[in-house]
Amino acid sequence: MGVGASAPTFSSQQNLSSPAPPGAIHFAREHDESMKPPSNVKTPAQYIASLPADRAKTIATVRALVNKHIPRGYEECLVWGTIGWTIPLSRYPDTYNKQPICYVAISSQKNSCSLYLMGAFWSASQLQQLKAAFKAAGKKLDMGKCCVHFESPDDLPLQAIGKLISAISSEKWIEMYEQSRLMTKAGQAQRAKQGAPSTSKVAAKRVDTKRRR
């Protein structure tokens, strides 16, 4: 699945030791294509300036939160018509769809805004922390397949979200992406060419070893 493809369904049981498909790490959009900004919008600042005043203020506030907590190594840019924080291709060009690996993104949609926290859809632990943060703050979690919908920054537990964003370094995100690629058919084929055992065979060997014990 590429950046512009439909979003996959994620299991809440996925965790760091159970890589999701590569598409899970690429930014998967759920918003209406008609909400893409004008073609002359090329930067995050221009994106915000193109929005109505109240929506611009909301997006700007959440953007500032992300920039405050995003670990080093991620690059803020305009990606597929939204503001995203990615591993730039200049650093890691070997992605399966030639698009930068996205970690966080925010977008303005027709009826609300969306915050894409890809780490929370990779890690069961992060997802549970996100749910717990909303519950503790007495806020309603309006969550789609790949994003949290909100109308105002007040709808979000900002401090907890900032903590989640800061939790995964860019180095770790690349490692997680590479792990996910090994789970694909292409990844398995590449491992076979290199003489490495497939992921399924490694897993089977581990189970057999445990049984012997």
PDB file of C-alpha atoms in Angstrom:
ATOM      1  CA  MET A   1       0.000   0.000   0.000  1.00  0.00           C
ATOM      2  CA  GLY A   2       1.370   3.386  -0.954  1.00  0.00           C
ATOM      3  CA  VAL A   3       0.898   6.738   0.640  1.00  0.00           C
ATOM      4  CA  GLY A   4      -2.165   7.457  -1.444  1.00  0.00           C
ATOM      5  CA  ALA A   5      -3.800   4.056  -1.049  1.00  0.00           C
ATOM      6  CA  SER A   6      -6.654   3.028   1.179  1.00  0.00           C
ATOM      7  CA  ALA A   7      -5.835   2.324   4.791  1.00  0.00           C
ATOM      8  CA  PRO A   8      -5.307  -1.197   6.122  1.00  0.00           C
ATOM      9  CA  THR A   9      -7.075  -2.562   9.173  1.00  0.00           C
ATOM     10  CA  PHE A  10      -4.796  -2.875  12.177  1.00  0.00           C
ATOM     11  CA  SER A  11      -5.071  -5.327  15.040  1.00  0.00           C
ATOM     12  CA  SER A  12      -4.764  -3.876  18.524  1.00  0.00           C
ATOM     13  CA  GLN A  13      -2.581  -6.872  19.339  1.00  0.00           C
ATOM     14  CA  GLN A  14       0.263  -5.746  17.076  1.00  0.00           C
ATOM     15  CA  ASN A  15       3.409  -4.756  18.945  1.00  0.00           C
ATOM     16  CA  LEU A  16       7.051  -3.989  18.339  1.00  0.00           C
ATOM     17  CA  SER A  17       7.913  -7.676  18.093  1.00  0.00           C
ATOM     18  CA  SER A  18       5.167  -8.298  15.535  1.00  0.00           C
ATOM     19  CA  PRO A  19       5.810  -6.010  12.582  1.00  0.00           C
ATOM     20  CA  ALA A  20       2.867  -4.655  10.635  1.00  0.00           C
ATOM     21  CA  PRO A  21       2.891  -4.561   6.834  1.00  0.00           C
ATOM     22  CA  PRO A  22       5.094  -1.861   5.266  1.00  0.00           C
ATOM     23  CA  GLY A  23       1.987   0.142   4.443  1.00  0.00           C
ATOM     24  CA  ALA A  24       1.297   0.521   8.138  1.00  0.00           C
ATOM     25  CA  ILE A  25       4.327   2.758   8.432  1.00  0.00           C
ATOM     26  CA  HIS A  26       3.590   4.744   5.324  1.00  0.00           C
ATOM     27  CA  PHE A  27       1.077   7.497   5.864  1.00  0.00           C
ATOM     28  CA  ALA A  28      -2.351   6.078   5.030  1.00  0.00           C
ATOM     29  CA  ARG A  29      -4.904   8.791   4.364  1.00  0.00           C
ATOM     30  CA  GLU A  30      -8.581   8.542   5.167  1.00  0.00           C
ATOM     31  CA  HIS A  31      -9.543  12.099   4.305  1.00  0.00           C
ATOM     32  CA  ASP A  32     -11.493  13.275   1.301  1.00  0.00           C
ATOM     33  CA  GLU A  33      -9.378  13.844  -1.813  1.00  0.00           C
ATOM     34  CA  SER A  34     -11.332  17.070  -2.361  1.00  0.00           C
ATOM     35  CA  MET A  35      -9.703  18.513   0.775  1.00  0.00           C
ATOM     36  CA  LYS A  36      -6.226  18.513  -0.735  1.00  0.00           C
ATOM     37  CA  PRO A  37      -4.757  22.041  -0.762  1.00  0.00           C
ATOM     38  CA  PRO A  38      -4.263  24.085  -3.944  1.00  0.00           C
ATOM     39  CA  SER A  39      -1.393  22.986  -6.162  1.00  0.00           C
ATOM     40  CA  ASN A  40       0.622  26.102  -5.294  1.00  0.00           C
ATOM     41  CA  VAL A  41       0.780  25.079  -1.623  1.00  0.00           C
ATOM     42  CA  LYS A  42       4.247  23.584  -1.185  1.00  0.00           C
ATOM     43  CA  THR A  43       5.180  24.068   2.493  1.00  0.00           C
ATOM     44  CA  PRO A  44       3.576  23.497   5.908  1.00  0.00           C
ATOM     45  CA  ALA A  45       3.359  27.260   6.459  1.00  0.00           C
ATOM     46  CA  GLN A  46       1.584  27.723   3.125  1.00  0.00           C
ATOM     47  CA  TYR A  47      -0.747  24.855   3.996  1.00  0.00           C
ATOM     48  CA  ILE A  48      -1.815  26.568   7.210  1.00  0.00           C
ATOM     49  CA  ALA A  49      -2.138  29.939   5.486  1.00  0.00           C
ATOM     50  CA  SER A  50      -4.525  28.373   2.952  1.00  0.00           C
ATOM     51  CA  LEU A  51      -6.995  27.373   5.682  1.00  0.00           C
ATOM     52  CA  PRO A  52      -9.840  29.384   7.228  1.00  0.00           C
ATOM     53  CA  ALA A  53      -8.678  31.329  10.298  1.00  0.00           C
ATOM     54  CA  ASP A  54     -10.185  29.055  12.955  1.00  0.00           C
ATOM     55  CA  ARG A  55      -8.956  25.879  11.267  1.00  0.00           C
ATOM     56  CA  ALA A  56      -5.526  27.419  10.671  1.00  0.00           C
ATOM     57  CA  LYS A  57      -5.198  28.164  14.391  1.00  0.00           C
ATOM     58  CA  THR A  58      -6.103  24.584  15.285  1.00  0.00           C
ATOM     59  CA  ILE A  59      -3.654  23.025  12.847  1.00  0.00           C
ATOM     60  CA  ALA A  60      -0.918  25.473  13.852  1.00  0.00           C
ATOM     61  CA  THR A  61      -1.338  24.563  17.525  1.00  0.00           C
ATOM     62  CA  VAL A  62      -1.028  20.823  16.897  1.00  0.00           C
ATOM     63  CA  ARG A  63       1.837  21.400  14.478  1.00  0.00           C
ATOM     64  CA  ALA A  64       3.721  23.263  17.216  1.00  0.00           C
ATOM     65  CA  LEU A  65       3.099  20.358  19.602  1.00  0.00           C
ATOM     66  CA  VAL A  66       4.561  17.866  17.151  1.00  0.00           C
ATOM     67  CA  ASN A  67       7.585  20.047  16.413  1.00  0.00           C
ATOM     68  CA  LYS A  68       8.218  20.392  20.146  1.00  0.00           C
ATOM     69  CA  HIS A  69       8.291  16.635  20.735  1.00  0.00           C
ATOM     70  CA  ILE A  70       9.429  15.083  17.449  1.00  0.00           C
ATOM     71  CA  PRO A  71      12.795  13.312  17.865  1.00  0.00           C
ATOM     72  CA  ARG A  72      15.769  14.353  15.741  1.00  0.00           C
ATOM     73  CA  GLY A  73      16.073  12.806  12.309  1.00  0.00           C
ATOM     74  CA  TYR A  74      12.507  13.390  11.165  1.00  0.00           C
ATOM     75  CA  GLU A  75      11.812  16.099   8.593  1.00  0.00           C
ATOM     76  CA  GLU A  76       8.698  18.242   8.503  1.00  0.00           C
ATOM     77  CA  CYS A  77       7.331  18.587   4.986  1.00  0.00           C
ATOM     78  CA  LEU A  78       4.191  18.654   2.912  1.00  0.00           C
ATOM     79  CA  VAL A  79       3.452  15.063   1.974  1.00  0.00           C
ATOM     80  CA  TRP A  80       0.465  14.079  -0.150  1.00  0.00           C
ATOM     81  CA  GLY A  81      -1.362  17.278   0.676  1.00  0.00           C
ATOM     82  CA  THR A  82      -0.871  17.171   4.445  1.00  0.00           C
ATOM     83  CA  ILE A  83       1.753  18.256   6.948  1.00  0.00           C
ATOM     84  CA  GLY A  84       3.907  15.240   7.714  1.00  0.00           C
ATOM     85  CA  TRP A  85       7.039  14.313   9.647  1.00  0.00           C
ATOM     86  CA  THR A  86       9.015  11.746   7.693  1.00  0.00           C
ATOM     87  CA  ILE A  87      12.336  10.014   7.297  1.00  0.00           C
ATOM     88  CA  PRO A  88      13.578  12.019   4.276  1.00  0.00           C
ATOM     89  CA  LEU A  89      14.527  10.130   1.136  1.00  0.00           C
ATOM     90  CA  SER A  90      17.946  11.790   1.279  1.00  0.00           C
ATOM     91  CA  ARG A  91      18.555   9.729   4.405  1.00  0.00           C
ATOM     92  CA  TYR A  92      16.634   6.568   3.576  1.00  0.00           C
ATOM     93  CA  PRO A  93      15.716   6.266  -0.128  1.00  0.00           C
ATOM     94  CA  ASP A  94      15.134   2.512  -0.224  1.00  0.00           C
ATOM     95  CA  THR A  95      11.392   2.510   0.454  1.00  0.00           C
ATOM     96  CA  TYR A  96       9.122   0.089  -1.350  1.00  0.00           C
ATOM     97  CA  ASN A  97       7.021   2.825  -3.027  1.00  0.00           C
ATOM     98  CA  LYS A  98       9.746   5.489  -3.306  1.00  0.00           C
ATOM     99  CA  GLN A  99       7.908   7.717  -0.817  1.00  0.00           C
ATOM    100  CA  PRO A 100       9.397   8.895   2.495  1.00  0.00           C
ATOM    101  CA  ILE A 101       8.494   6.871   5.566  1.00  0.00           C
ATOM    102  CA  CYS A 102       5.936   8.911   7.488  1.00  0.00           C
ATOM    103  CA  TYR A 103       5.767   8.898  11.299  1.00  0.00           C
ATOM    104  CA  VAL A 104       3.263  11.641  12.174  1.00  0.00           C
ATOM    105  CA  ALA A 105       0.935  13.765  10.041  1.00  0.00           C
ATOM    106  CA  ILE A 106      -1.880  16.275  10.488  1.00  0.00           C
ATOM    107  CA  SER A 107      -4.539  17.329   8.032  1.00  0.00           C
ATOM    108  CA  SER A 108      -7.564  19.580   7.740  1.00  0.00           C
ATOM    109  CA  GLN A 109     -10.617  17.784   6.436  1.00  0.00           C
ATOM    110  CA  LYS A 110     -14.128  18.875   5.555  1.00  0.00           C
ATOM    111  CA  ASN A 111     -15.710  18.295   8.964  1.00  0.00           C
ATOM    112  CA  SER A 112     -12.745  17.955  11.305  1.00  0.00           C
ATOM    113  CA  CYS A 113      -8.969  17.666  11.592  1.00  0.00           C
ATOM    114  CA  SER A 114      -6.979  14.449  11.751  1.00  0.00           C
ATOM    115  CA  LEU A 115      -3.793  13.549  13.581  1.00  0.00           C
ATOM    116  CA  TYR A 116      -1.979  10.492  12.281  1.00  0.00           C
ATOM    117  CA  LEU A 117       0.062   8.791  15.017  1.00  0.00           C
ATOM    118  CA  MET A 118       1.537   5.855  13.137  1.00  0.00           C
ATOM    119  CA  GLY A 119       3.453   4.643  16.191  1.00  0.00           C
ATOM    120  CA  ALA A 120       0.182   4.074  18.017  1.00  0.00           C
ATOM    121  CA  PHE A 121      -1.038   1.895  15.162  1.00  0.00           C
ATOM    122  CA  TRP A 122       2.157  -0.140  15.190  1.00  0.00           C
ATOM    123  CA  SER A 123       2.522  -0.736  18.902  1.00  0.00           C
ATOM    124  CA  ALA A 124      -0.227  -2.236  21.061  1.00  0.00           C
ATOM    125  CA  SER A 125       1.414  -0.548  24.027  1.00  0.00           C
ATOM    126  CA  GLN A 126       1.275   2.899  22.421  1.00  0.00           C
ATOM    127  CA  LEU A 127      -2.310   2.354  21.347  1.00  0.00           C
ATOM    128  CA  GLN A 128      -3.341   1.420  24.878  1.00  0.00           C
ATOM    129  CA  GLN A 129      -1.487   4.449  26.242  1.00  0.00           C
ATOM    130  CA  LEU A 130      -3.345   6.655  23.779  1.00  0.00           C
ATOM    131  CA  LYS A 131      -6.717   5.238  24.814  1.00  0.00           C
ATOM    132  CA  ALA A 132      -5.839   5.536  28.501  1.00  0.00           C
ATOM    133  CA  ALA A 133      -4.758   9.164  28.043  1.00  0.00           C
ATOM    134  CA  PHE A 134      -8.093  10.105  26.494  1.00  0.00           C
ATOM    135  CA  LYS A 135      -9.965   8.308  29.260  1.00  0.00           C
ATOM    136  CA  ALA A 136      -7.905   9.924  32.033  1.00  0.00           C
ATOM    137  CA  ALA A 137      -8.466  13.367  30.520  1.00  0.00           C
ATOM    138  CA  GLY A 138     -12.199  12.749  30.192  1.00  0.00           C
ATOM    139  CA  LYS A 139     -12.029  13.249  26.429  1.00  0.00           C
ATOM    140  CA  LYS A 140     -13.741  11.229  23.718  1.00  0.00           C
ATOM    141  CA  LEU A 141     -11.434   9.318  21.393  1.00  0.00           C
ATOM    142  CA  ASP A 142     -12.735   9.570  17.827  1.00  0.00           C
ATOM    143  CA  MET A 143     -10.381   7.214  16.032  1.00  0.00           C
ATOM    144  CA  GLY A 144     -10.443   5.985  12.456  1.00  0.00           C
ATOM    145  CA  LYS A 145      -8.315   3.232  10.967  1.00  0.00           C
ATOM    146  CA  CYS A 146      -5.185   5.359  10.921  1.00  0.00           C
ATOM    147  CA  CYS A 147      -5.938   8.628  12.661  1.00  0.00           C
ATOM    148  CA  VAL A 148      -7.485  10.550  15.528  1.00  0.00           C
ATOM    149  CA  HIS A 149     -10.185  13.004  14.493  1.00  0.00           C
ATOM    150  CA  PHE A 150     -10.598  16.263  16.407  1.00  0.00           C
ATOM    151  CA  GLU A 151     -12.168  19.699  16.004  1.00  0.00           C
ATOM    152  CA  SER A 152     -10.056  21.624  18.513  1.00  0.00           C
ATOM    153  CA  PRO A 153      -6.756  21.075  20.326  1.00  0.00           C
ATOM    154  CA  ASP A 154      -8.891  20.943  23.475  1.00  0.00           C
ATOM    155  CA  ASP A 155     -10.251  17.621  22.193  1.00  0.00           C
ATOM    156  CA  LEU A 156      -6.809  16.055  22.582  1.00  0.00           C
ATOM    157  CA  PRO A 157      -4.706  15.061  25.644  1.00  0.00           C
ATOM    158  CA  LEU A 158      -1.812  17.092  24.268  1.00  0.00           C
ATOM    159  CA  GLN A 159       0.801  16.275  26.911  1.00  0.00           C
ATOM    160  CA  ALA A 160       0.281  12.531  26.544  1.00  0.00           C
ATOM    161  CA  ILE A 161       0.336  12.737  22.751  1.00  0.00           C
ATOM    162  CA  GLY A 162       3.585  14.683  22.879  1.00  0.00           C
ATOM    163  CA  LYS A 163       5.076  11.930  25.019  1.00  0.00           C
ATOM    164  CA  LEU A 164       3.998   9.266  22.536  1.00  0.00           C
ATOM    165  CA  ILE A 165       5.492  11.198  19.639  1.00  0.00           C
ATOM    166  CA  SER A 166       8.826  11.527  21.421  1.00  0.00           C
ATOM    167  CA  ALA A 167       8.969   7.806  22.229  1.00  0.00           C
ATOM    168  CA  ILE A 168      10.200   6.440  18.880  1.00  0.00           C
ATOM    169  CA  SER A 169      13.492   7.703  17.506  1.00  0.00           C
ATOM    170  CA  SER A 170      14.038   8.043  13.779  1.00  0.00           C
ATOM    171  CA  GLU A 171      16.593   5.237  13.978  1.00  0.00           C
ATOM    172  CA  LYS A 172      14.047   2.960  15.630  1.00  0.00           C
ATOM    173  CA  TRP A 173      11.388   3.911  13.085  1.00  0.00           C
ATOM    174  CA  ILE A 174      13.692   2.885  10.234  1.00  0.00           C
ATOM    175  CA  GLU A 175      14.436  -0.382  12.031  1.00  0.00           C
ATOM    176  CA  MET A 176      10.710  -1.032  12.438  1.00  0.00           C
ATOM    177  CA  TYR A 177      10.154  -0.297   8.765  1.00  0.00           C
ATOM    178  CA  GLU A 178      12.880  -2.715   7.732  1.00  0.00           C
ATOM    179  CA  GLN A 179      11.403  -5.389   9.992  1.00  0.00           C
ATOM    180  CA  SER A 180       8.037  -4.895   8.334  1.00  0.00           C
ATOM    181  CA  ARG A 181       9.520  -5.309   4.863  1.00  0.00           C
ATOM    182  CA  LEU A 182      10.962  -8.682   5.832  1.00  0.00           C
ATOM    183  CA  MET A 183       7.400  -9.867   6.459  1.00  0.00           C
ATOM    184  CA  THR A 184       6.347  -9.269   2.845  1.00  0.00           C
ATOM    185  CA  LYS A 185       6.678 -11.763   0.001  1.00  0.00           C
ATOM    186  CA  ALA A 186       9.344  -9.581  -1.583  1.00  0.00           C
ATOM    187  CA  GLY A 187      11.261  -9.500   1.683  1.00  0.00           C
ATOM    188  CA  GLN A 188      11.044 -13.261   2.072  1.00  0.00           C
ATOM    189  CA  ALA A 189      12.254 -13.731  -1.508  1.00  0.00           C
ATOM    190  CA  GLN A 190      15.212 -11.443  -0.883  1.00  0.00           C
ATOM    191  CA  ARG A 191      16.153 -13.326   2.280  1.00  0.00           C
ATOM    192  CA  ALA A 192      15.960 -16.603   0.349  1.00  0.00           C
ATOM    193  CA  LYS A 193      18.334 -15.257  -2.317  1.00  0.00           C
ATOM    194  CA  GLN A 194      20.776 -14.252   0.388  1.00  0.00           C
ATOM    195  CA  GLY A 195      20.542 -17.697   1.968  1.00  0.00           C
ATOM    196  CA  ALA A 196      18.865 -16.445   5.128  1.00  0.00           C
ATOM    197  CA  PRO A 197      16.016 -18.490   6.642  1.00  0.00           C
ATOM    198  CA  SER A 198      12.525 -17.100   6.110  1.00  0.00           C
ATOM    199  CA  THR A 199      10.721 -15.388   8.958  1.00  0.00           C
ATOM    200  CA  SER A 200       8.202 -18.225   9.137  1.00  0.00           C
ATOM    201  CA  LYS A 201      10.978 -20.831   9.384  1.00  0.00           C
ATOM    202  CA  VAL A 202      12.709 -18.855  12.124  1.00  0.00           C
ATOM    203  CA  ALA A 203       9.440 -18.637  14.053  1.00  0.00           C
ATOM    204  CA  ALA A 204       8.829 -22.384  13.605  1.00  0.00           C
ATOM    205  CA  LYS A 205      12.349 -23.159  14.850  1.00  0.00           C
ATOM    206  CA  ARG A 206      11.761 -21.060  17.970  1.00  0.00           C
ATOM    207  CA  VAL A 207       8.522 -22.922  18.705  1.00  0.00           C
ATOM    208  CA  ASP A 208      10.221 -26.288  18.230  1.00  0.00           C
ATOM    209  CA  THR A 209      13.049 -25.283  20.579  1.00  0.00           C
ATOM    210  CA  LYS A 210      10.547 -24.269  23.268  1.00  0.00           C
ATOM    211  CA  ARG A 211       8.750 -27.607  22.936  1.00  0.00           C
ATOM    212  CA  ARG A 212      12.000 -29.519  23.427  1.00  0.00           C
ATOM    213  CA  ARG A 213      12.627 -27.610  26.636  1.00  0.00           C
TER     214      ARG A 213
END
